[in-house]
XYZ file of C-alpha atoms in Angstrom:
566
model
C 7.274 -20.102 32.913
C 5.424 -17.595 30.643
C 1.389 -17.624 30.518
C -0.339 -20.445 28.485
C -2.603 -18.243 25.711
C -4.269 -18.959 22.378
C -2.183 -18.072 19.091
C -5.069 -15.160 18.923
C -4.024 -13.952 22.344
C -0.213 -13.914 21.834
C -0.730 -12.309 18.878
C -2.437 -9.412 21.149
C 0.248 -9.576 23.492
C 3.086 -9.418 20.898
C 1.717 -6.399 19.044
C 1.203 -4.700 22.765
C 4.815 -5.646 23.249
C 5.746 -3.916 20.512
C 4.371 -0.967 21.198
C 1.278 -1.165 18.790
C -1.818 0.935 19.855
C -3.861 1.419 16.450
C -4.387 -1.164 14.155
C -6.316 -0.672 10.496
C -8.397 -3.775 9.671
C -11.425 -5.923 8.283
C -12.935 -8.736 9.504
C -13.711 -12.075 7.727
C -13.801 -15.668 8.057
C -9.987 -17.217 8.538
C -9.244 -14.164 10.617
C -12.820 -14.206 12.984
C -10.847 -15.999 15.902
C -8.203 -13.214 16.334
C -11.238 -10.949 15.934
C -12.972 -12.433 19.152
C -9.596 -11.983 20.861
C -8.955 -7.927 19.600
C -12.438 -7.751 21.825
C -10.942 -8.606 25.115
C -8.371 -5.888 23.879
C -10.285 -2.766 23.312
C -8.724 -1.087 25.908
C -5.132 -1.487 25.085
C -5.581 -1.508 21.152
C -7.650 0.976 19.002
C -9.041 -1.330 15.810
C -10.237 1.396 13.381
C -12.736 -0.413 10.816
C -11.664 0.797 7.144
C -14.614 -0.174 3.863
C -11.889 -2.363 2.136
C -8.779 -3.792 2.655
C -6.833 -1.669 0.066
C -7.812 1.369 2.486
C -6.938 -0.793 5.696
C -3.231 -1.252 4.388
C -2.891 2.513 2.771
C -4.366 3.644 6.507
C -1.315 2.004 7.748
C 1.233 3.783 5.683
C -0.143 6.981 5.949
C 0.126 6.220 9.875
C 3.888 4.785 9.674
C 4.470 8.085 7.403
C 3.766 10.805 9.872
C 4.626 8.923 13.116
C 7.698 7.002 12.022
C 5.935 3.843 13.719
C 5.161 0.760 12.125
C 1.900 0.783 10.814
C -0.418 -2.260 11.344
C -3.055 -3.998 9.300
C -5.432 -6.985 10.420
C -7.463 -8.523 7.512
C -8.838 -11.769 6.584
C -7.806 -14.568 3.623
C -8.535 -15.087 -0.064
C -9.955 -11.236 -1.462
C -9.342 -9.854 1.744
C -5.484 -10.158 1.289
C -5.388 -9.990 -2.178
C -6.907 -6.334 -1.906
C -4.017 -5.416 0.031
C -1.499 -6.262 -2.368
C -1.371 -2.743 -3.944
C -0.742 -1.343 -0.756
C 1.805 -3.878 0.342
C 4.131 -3.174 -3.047
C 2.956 0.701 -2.597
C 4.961 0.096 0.722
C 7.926 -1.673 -0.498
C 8.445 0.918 -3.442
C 8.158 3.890 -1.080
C 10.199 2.672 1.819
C 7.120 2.408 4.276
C 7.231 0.066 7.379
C 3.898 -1.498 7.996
C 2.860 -5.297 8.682
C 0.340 -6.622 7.134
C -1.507 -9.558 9.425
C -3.334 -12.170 6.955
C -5.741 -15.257 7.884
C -5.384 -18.376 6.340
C -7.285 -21.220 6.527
C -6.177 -24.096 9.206
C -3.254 -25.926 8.461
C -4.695 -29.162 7.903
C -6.849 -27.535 4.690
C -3.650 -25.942 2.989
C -3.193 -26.801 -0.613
C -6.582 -28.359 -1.111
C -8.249 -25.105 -2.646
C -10.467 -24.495 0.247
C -12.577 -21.829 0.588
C -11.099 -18.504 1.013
C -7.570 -19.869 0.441
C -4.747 -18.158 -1.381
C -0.857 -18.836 -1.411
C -0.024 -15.211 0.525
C 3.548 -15.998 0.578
C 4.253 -16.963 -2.542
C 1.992 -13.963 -3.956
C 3.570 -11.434 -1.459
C 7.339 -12.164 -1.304
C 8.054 -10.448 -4.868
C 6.544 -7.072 -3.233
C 8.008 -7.463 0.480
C 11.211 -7.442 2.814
C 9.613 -10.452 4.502
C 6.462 -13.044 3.815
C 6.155 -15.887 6.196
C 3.307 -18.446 7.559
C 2.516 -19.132 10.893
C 1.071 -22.326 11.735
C 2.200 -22.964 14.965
C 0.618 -20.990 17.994
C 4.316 -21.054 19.343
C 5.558 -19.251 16.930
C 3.104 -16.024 16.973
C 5.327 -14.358 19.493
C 8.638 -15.320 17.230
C 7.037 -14.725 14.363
C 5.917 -10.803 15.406
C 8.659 -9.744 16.580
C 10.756 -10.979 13.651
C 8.600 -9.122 11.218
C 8.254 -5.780 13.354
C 12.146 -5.357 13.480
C 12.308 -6.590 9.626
C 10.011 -3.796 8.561
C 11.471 -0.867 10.992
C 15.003 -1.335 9.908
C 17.852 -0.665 7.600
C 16.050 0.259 5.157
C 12.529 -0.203 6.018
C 9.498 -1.549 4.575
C 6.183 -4.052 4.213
C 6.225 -7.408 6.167
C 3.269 -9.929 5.962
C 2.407 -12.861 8.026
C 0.109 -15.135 7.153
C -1.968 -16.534 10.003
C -3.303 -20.224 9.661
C -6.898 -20.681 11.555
C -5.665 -23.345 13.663
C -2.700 -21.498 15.447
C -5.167 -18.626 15.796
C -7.369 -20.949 18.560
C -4.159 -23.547 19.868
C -2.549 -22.202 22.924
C 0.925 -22.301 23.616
C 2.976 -20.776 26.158
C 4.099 -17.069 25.723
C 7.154 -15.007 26.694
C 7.396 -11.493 25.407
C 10.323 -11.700 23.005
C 12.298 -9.095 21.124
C 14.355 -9.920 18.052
C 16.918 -7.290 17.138
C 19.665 -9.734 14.894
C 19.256 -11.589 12.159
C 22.259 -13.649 10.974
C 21.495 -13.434 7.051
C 20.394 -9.945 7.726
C 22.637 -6.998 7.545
C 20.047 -3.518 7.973
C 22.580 -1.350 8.215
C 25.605 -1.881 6.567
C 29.204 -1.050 7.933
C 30.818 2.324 6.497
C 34.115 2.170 4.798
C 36.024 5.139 6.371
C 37.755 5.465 2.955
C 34.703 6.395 1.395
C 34.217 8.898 3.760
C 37.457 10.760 3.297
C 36.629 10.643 -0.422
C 33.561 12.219 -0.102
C 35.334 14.786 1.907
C 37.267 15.000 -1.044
C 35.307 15.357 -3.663
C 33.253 18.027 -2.194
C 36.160 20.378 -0.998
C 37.256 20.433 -4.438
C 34.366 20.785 -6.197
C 33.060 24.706 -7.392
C 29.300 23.881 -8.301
C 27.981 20.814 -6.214
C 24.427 19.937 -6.004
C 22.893 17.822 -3.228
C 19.685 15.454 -3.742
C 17.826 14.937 -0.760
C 15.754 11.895 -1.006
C 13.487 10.542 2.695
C 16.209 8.677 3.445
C 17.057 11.146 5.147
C 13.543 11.508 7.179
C 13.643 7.429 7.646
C 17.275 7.864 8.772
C 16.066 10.801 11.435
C 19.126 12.637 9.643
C 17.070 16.572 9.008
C 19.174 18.264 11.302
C 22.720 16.045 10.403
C 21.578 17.343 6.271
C 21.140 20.988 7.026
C 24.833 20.752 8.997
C 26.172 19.228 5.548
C 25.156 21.500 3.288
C 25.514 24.443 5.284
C 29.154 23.839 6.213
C 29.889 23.337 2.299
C 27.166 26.192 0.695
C 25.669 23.974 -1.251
C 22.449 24.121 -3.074
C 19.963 21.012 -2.332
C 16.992 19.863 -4.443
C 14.399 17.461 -3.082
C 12.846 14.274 -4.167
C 9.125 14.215 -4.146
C 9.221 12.170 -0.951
C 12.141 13.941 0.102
C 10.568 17.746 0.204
C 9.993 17.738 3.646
C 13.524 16.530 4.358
C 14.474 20.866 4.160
C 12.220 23.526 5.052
C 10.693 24.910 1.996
C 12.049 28.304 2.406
C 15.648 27.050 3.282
C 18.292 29.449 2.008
C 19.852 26.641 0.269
C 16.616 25.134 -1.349
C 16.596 25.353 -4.996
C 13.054 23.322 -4.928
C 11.867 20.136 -5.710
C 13.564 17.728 -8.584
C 12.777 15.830 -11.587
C 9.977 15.977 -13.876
C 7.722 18.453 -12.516
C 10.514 20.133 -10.573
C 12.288 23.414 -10.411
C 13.450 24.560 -13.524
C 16.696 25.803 -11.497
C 17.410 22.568 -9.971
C 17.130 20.342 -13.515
C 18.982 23.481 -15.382
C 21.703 22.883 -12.681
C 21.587 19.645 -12.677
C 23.169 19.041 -16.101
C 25.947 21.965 -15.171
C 26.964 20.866 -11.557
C 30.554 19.598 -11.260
C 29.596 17.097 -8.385
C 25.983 15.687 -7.960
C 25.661 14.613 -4.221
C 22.838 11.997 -3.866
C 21.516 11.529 -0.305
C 18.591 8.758 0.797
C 17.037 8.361 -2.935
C 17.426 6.166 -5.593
C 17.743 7.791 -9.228
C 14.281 6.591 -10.711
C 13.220 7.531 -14.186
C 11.036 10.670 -12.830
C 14.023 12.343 -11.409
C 16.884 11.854 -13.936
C 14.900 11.870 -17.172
C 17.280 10.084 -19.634
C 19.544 7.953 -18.118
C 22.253 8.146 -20.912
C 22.727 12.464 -20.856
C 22.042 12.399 -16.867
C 24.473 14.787 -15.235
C 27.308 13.141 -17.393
C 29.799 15.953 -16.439
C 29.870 15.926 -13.151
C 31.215 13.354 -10.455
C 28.473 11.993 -8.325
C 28.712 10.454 -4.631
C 25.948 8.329 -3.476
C 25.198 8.265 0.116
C 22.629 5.065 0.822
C 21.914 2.230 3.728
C 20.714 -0.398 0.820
C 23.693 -1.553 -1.270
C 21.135 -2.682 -3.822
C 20.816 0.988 -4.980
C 24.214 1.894 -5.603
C 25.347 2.180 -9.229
C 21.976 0.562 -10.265
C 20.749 3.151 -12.277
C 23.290 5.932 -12.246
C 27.113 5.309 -11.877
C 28.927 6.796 -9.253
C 32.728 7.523 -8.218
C 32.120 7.036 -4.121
C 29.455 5.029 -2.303
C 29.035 6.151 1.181
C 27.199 2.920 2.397
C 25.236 2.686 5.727
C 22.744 5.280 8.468
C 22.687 8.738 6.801
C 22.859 9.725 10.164
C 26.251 8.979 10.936
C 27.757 9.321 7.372
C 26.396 12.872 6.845
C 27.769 14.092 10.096
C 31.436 11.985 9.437
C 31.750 13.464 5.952
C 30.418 16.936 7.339
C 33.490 16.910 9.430
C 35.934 16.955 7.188
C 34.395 19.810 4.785
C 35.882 23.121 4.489
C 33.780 26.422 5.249
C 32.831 27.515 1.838
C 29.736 29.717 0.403
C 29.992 29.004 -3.141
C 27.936 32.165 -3.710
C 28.444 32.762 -7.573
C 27.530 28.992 -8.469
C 24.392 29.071 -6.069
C 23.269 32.821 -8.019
C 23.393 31.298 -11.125
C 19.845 29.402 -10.198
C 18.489 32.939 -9.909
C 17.558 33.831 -13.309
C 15.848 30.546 -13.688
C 13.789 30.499 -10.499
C 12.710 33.796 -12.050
C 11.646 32.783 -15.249
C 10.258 29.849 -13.928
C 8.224 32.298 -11.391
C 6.730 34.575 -14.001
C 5.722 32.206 -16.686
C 4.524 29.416 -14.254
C 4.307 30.337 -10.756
C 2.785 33.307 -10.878
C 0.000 32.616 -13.286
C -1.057 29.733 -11.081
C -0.858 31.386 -7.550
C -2.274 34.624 -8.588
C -4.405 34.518 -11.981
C -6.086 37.466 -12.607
C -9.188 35.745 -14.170
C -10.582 32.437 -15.366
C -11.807 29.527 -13.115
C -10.029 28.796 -10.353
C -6.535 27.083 -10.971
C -4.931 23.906 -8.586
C -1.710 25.922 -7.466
C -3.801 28.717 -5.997
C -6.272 26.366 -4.078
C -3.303 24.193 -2.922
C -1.263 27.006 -1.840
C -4.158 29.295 -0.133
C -4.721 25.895 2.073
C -0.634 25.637 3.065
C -0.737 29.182 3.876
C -3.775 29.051 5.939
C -2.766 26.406 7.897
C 0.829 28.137 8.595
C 2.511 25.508 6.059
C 2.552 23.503 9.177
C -0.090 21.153 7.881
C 0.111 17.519 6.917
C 0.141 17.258 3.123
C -1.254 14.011 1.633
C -1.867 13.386 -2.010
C -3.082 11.181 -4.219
C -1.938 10.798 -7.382
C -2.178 12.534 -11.043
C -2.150 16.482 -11.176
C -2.952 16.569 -8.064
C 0.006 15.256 -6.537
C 2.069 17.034 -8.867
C 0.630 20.486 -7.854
C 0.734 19.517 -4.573
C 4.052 18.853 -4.510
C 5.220 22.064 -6.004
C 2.600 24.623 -4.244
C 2.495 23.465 -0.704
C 4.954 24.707 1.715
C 6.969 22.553 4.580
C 8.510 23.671 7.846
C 8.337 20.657 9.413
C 9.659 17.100 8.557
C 7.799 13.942 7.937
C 4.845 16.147 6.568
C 4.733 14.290 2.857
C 2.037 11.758 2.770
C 1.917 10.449 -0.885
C 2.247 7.041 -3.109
C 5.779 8.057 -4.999
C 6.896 4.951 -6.698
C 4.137 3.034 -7.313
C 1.409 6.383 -8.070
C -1.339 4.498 -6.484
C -4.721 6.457 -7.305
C -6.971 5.844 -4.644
C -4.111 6.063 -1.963
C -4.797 9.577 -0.776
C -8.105 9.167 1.165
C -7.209 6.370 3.351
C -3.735 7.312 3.881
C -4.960 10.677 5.176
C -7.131 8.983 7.580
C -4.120 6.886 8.657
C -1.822 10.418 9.152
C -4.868 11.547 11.495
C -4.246 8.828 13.628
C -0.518 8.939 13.336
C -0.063 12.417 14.065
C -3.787 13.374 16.179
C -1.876 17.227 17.037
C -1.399 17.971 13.720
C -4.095 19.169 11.069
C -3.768 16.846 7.850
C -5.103 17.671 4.368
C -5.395 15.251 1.587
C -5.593 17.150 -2.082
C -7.409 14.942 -4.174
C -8.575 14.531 -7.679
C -12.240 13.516 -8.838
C -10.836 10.073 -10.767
C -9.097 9.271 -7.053
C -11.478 10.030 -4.642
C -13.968 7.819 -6.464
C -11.331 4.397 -6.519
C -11.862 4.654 -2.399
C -14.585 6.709 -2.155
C -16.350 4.079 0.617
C -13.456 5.550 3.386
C -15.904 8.140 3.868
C -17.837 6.224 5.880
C -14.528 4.787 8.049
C -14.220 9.068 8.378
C -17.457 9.617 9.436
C -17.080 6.927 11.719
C -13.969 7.911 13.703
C -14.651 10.998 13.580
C -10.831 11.445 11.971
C -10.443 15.080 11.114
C -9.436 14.800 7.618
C -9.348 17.954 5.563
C -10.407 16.685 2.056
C -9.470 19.455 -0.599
C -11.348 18.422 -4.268
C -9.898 19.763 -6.765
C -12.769 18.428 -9.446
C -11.811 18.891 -13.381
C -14.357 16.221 -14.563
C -11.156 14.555 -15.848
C -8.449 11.761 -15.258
C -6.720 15.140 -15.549
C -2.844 13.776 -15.467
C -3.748 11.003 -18.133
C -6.180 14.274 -20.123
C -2.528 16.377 -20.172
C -0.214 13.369 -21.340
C -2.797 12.633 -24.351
C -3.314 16.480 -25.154
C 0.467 16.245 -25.383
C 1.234 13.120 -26.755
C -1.687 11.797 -28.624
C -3.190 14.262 -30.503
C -5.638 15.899 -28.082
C -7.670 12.808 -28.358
C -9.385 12.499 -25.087
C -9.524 8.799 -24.685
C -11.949 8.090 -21.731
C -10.591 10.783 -19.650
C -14.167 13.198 -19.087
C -15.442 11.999 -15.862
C -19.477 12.771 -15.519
C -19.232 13.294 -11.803
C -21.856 12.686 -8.630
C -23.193 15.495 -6.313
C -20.073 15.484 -3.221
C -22.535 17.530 -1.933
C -24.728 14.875 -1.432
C -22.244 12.294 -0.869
C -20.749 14.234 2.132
C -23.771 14.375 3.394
C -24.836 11.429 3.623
C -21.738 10.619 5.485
C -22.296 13.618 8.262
C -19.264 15.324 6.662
C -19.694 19.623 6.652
C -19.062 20.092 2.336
C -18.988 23.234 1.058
C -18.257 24.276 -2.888
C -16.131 26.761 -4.193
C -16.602 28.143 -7.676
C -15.695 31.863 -7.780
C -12.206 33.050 -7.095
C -13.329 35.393 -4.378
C -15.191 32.912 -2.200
C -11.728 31.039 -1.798
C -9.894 31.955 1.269
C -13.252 32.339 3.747
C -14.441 28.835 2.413
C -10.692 27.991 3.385
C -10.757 29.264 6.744
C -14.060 27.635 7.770
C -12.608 24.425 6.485
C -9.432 24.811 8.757
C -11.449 26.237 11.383
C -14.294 23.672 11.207
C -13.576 20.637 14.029
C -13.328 17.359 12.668
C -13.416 16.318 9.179
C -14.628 18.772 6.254
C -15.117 18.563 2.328
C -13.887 21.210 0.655
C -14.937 20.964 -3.721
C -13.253 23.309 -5.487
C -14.475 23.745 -9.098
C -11.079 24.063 -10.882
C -10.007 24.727 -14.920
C -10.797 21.437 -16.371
C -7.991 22.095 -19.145
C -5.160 23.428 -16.749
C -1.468 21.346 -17.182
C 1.205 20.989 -14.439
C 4.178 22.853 -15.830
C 7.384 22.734 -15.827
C 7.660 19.453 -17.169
C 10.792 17.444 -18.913
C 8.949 15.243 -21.488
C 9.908 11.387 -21.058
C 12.809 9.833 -22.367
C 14.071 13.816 -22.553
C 17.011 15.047 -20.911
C 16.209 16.591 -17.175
C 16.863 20.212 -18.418
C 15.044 19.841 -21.801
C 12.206 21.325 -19.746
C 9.046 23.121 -20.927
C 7.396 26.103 -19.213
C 4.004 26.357 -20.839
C 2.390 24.763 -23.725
C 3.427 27.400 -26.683
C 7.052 26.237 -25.982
């Protein structure tokens, strides 16, 4: 006979069981019983207090990111739930596994409007593998488990439970359980060994094959199955956005990162490859540009674990259905040694175009304010491009994502999908926790930091050694480029007037220091990297500068444009 325990007390017990030591919450009414019980746990499980619930559930995917754990979040009902909605579908979109741990009110007061109450499943279900109530104290153990092994596999992703008051406080008698089946649930599904030989196939007899590497493969733990593919076969691999620390940065067979603000090599190439080989990713709008003139030449093979994706947005002529970690390596054995050396030096003249009209200017200008791609890459460099890179979203991100270099996997921290401004700050101090031996540094713009500006104080708290890089424009700067481009140079509410960081850092105990001239840049750097704990770095960037290349929407992914006279 197990232990009799409150509901509260399981629930302790359960996320123990699971192997939960860090948990991202706020504290309210309908949750304050489980609260009293997390006190008799401070030993065994590390609560870190966020300023809002949006940054308690972001916290937890920035954690999940980097450790490949699930990430946890504790928060109350009504407004406290609500404001993790965003990060919840942020989750879903991006393929993140965290549960999200609600209060409700008691049982007895559902459906009469009472204070604090919301319908959580209903609200959540549309943006979540999994949204269910618990109003029974014997079913907390059930009820955990269940939604831990929802969100970790197949494909994973957000789980909520909502948590009525009254099975909070009723005890109940509790056995440590572990679900791992489902009978309506199929996480993985089973591999047709035809498909397989097809793919085989396909990619023997193909002369200019391009591989897409979304984070499937990081999710699928499949880094060192991808580089076996595409090395057996020669072929050239471009990354999704979430993807680019799938492949070393500097990977002979990297042709850079894909899509809108990608390579100009890998788009080019895209619309001349004779077999488009999609791995873990799921053709959104960003990466194939228009859908109607999208690689229409060549043959495409889709390797994916969710069935859902296949042929939804692009057609394909195989599907290699289920783990990425056994497909890749049952195709890879069946591939003939090739180099395919001409097709892969065709990139070459692009990738140098594409490095002295864009790269170059940005890494290395010769004058002018200082310029995002320079910061962002003096910071990967400094830090041995080992560092944790987490974004949030606009140019920003965008920069990021093209300046900062990777040599190790799950080192991409950013809201893809969804483009959640505000994501970057509290997902940063979730990566801390997830990965404490590794040094992580959110690039932010001024528009973000400001939307959860209040995490400062959950830093200065913990102590989390965040590395906060400010790239301040005094503009919604992505929004400023799309209406210089598209609407007439009519800055529509995009000039921010900013606050002193200064100030604001330290107020919060945070070491700040401002950047301005060109040659101050690499020692205000190093004392950042080299400064223990967390550290604001504002760098006083060109408050006109664009990210370029871009493909202009509803354009086809090689109509792409290098600089703004073009």
């Amino acid at each position: 006979m197990g232990k009799i325990l409150s509901g509260g007390q399981i629930l302790m017990e359960s996320l123990i069981n699971e192997g939960v030591d860090t948990i991202f919450g706020y504290p309210g009414g309908a949750i304050m019983p489980t609260y009293d019980f997390l006190y008799d746990y401070r030993d065994r499980i590390n609560h870190v207090l966020v300023r809002h619930e949006q940054g308690a559930s972001h916290a937890a995917e920035g954690y999940a990111r980097v450790s490949g754990k699930t990430g946890v979040c504790l928060v109350t009902s009504g407004p406290g739930v609500t404001n993790t909605v965003t990060g919840v579908a942020d989750a879903m979109i991006d393929s993140t596994p965290i549960v999200v741990i609600a209060g409700q009110v008691g049982a007895s007061l559902l459906g009469s409007d009472a204070f604090q109450e919301v319908d959580v499943v209903d609200m959540m279900q549309p943006v979540c593998k999994w949204a269910y109530q618990i109003r029974d104290a014997k079913d907390v153990a059930w009820a955990v488990s269940r939604a831990f092994y929802i969100a970790s596999s197949g494909r994973p992703g957000p789980v909520v439970l909502d948590f009525a008051k009254n099975a909070q406080v009723e005890k109940a008698e509790y056995e440590p359980m572990k679900v791992n089946f489902i009978r309506s649930y199929i996480p993985v599904p089973e591999t047709d060994e035809e498909s397989i030989v097809n793919a085989a196939r396909l990619i023997n007899q193909a002369e200019r094959p391009l591989v897409l590497v979304g984070q499937g493969v990081e999710l699928g733990y499949a880094t060192a199955e991808l580089r076996a593919f595409i090395e057996k076969a020669g072929m050239p691999a471009g990354c999704t956005l979430l993807g680019l620390s799938a492949l070393p940065s500097d990977h002979p067979l990297n042709v850079g990162m894909l899509g809108m603000h990608g390579s100009l090599g890998s788009n080019k190439m895209t619309q001349k490859c004779d077999l488009l080989i999609a791995v873990g990713m799921r053709f959104d709008d960003r990466i194939t540009g228009k859908l109607s003139t999208y690689a229409t030449q060549a043959k495409k093979i889709h390797f994916d674990i969710d069935p859902s994706e296949i042929n939804k947005n692009v057609p394909v002529d195989v599907s290699v259905l289920g783990d990425c970690k056994t497909t890749l390596p049952a195709v890879t054995a069946l591939l003939e040694k090739k180099e395919h050396k001409e097709w892969r030096e065709a990139f070459r003249p692009y990738d140098e175009e594409e490095n002295r009209v864009v790269i170059e200017p940005q890494i290395h200008p010769k004058e002018g304010p200082l310029r995002m791609g320079e910061v962002i890459r003096k910071v990967s460099e400094l830090t041995q491009n080992k560092a944790v890179m987490v974004t949030d979203v606009g140019q920003n991100q965008m920069m990021s994502a093209r300046y900062f270099k990777f040599t190790q996997c799950r080192s991409v921290v950013t809201s893809g999908g969804m483009g959640t401004m505000g994501y970057g700050l509290p997902a940063a101090i979730g990566a801390t926790f997830g990965a404490p031996e590794r040094t992580v540094c959110v690039f932010l713009g001024d528009g973000g930091l400001q939307m959860t500006i209040q995490e400062l104080g959950t830093i200065m708290e913990q102590g989390a050694p965040v590395k906060i890089i400010l790239l301040n424009n005094n503009y919604l700067g992505n929004v400023r480029q799309w209406q210089q481009l598209f609407f007439r140079r009519r800055y529509s509410f995009t000039p921010m007037l900013n606050p002193d960081y200064e100030k604001i850092a330290e107020a919060y105990n945070i070491p700040c220091a401002t950047v301005i001239e060109r040659k101050d840049l690499e020692a205000e750097i190093e004392k950042m990297v080299n400064t223990p704990g967390p550290y604001l770095l504002q760098c006083a960037i060109m408050e006109e500068d664009n990210v370029f290349p871009m493909c202009f929407p509803g354009h086809d992914v090689d109509d792409m444009v290098l600089k703004l006279e073009d």
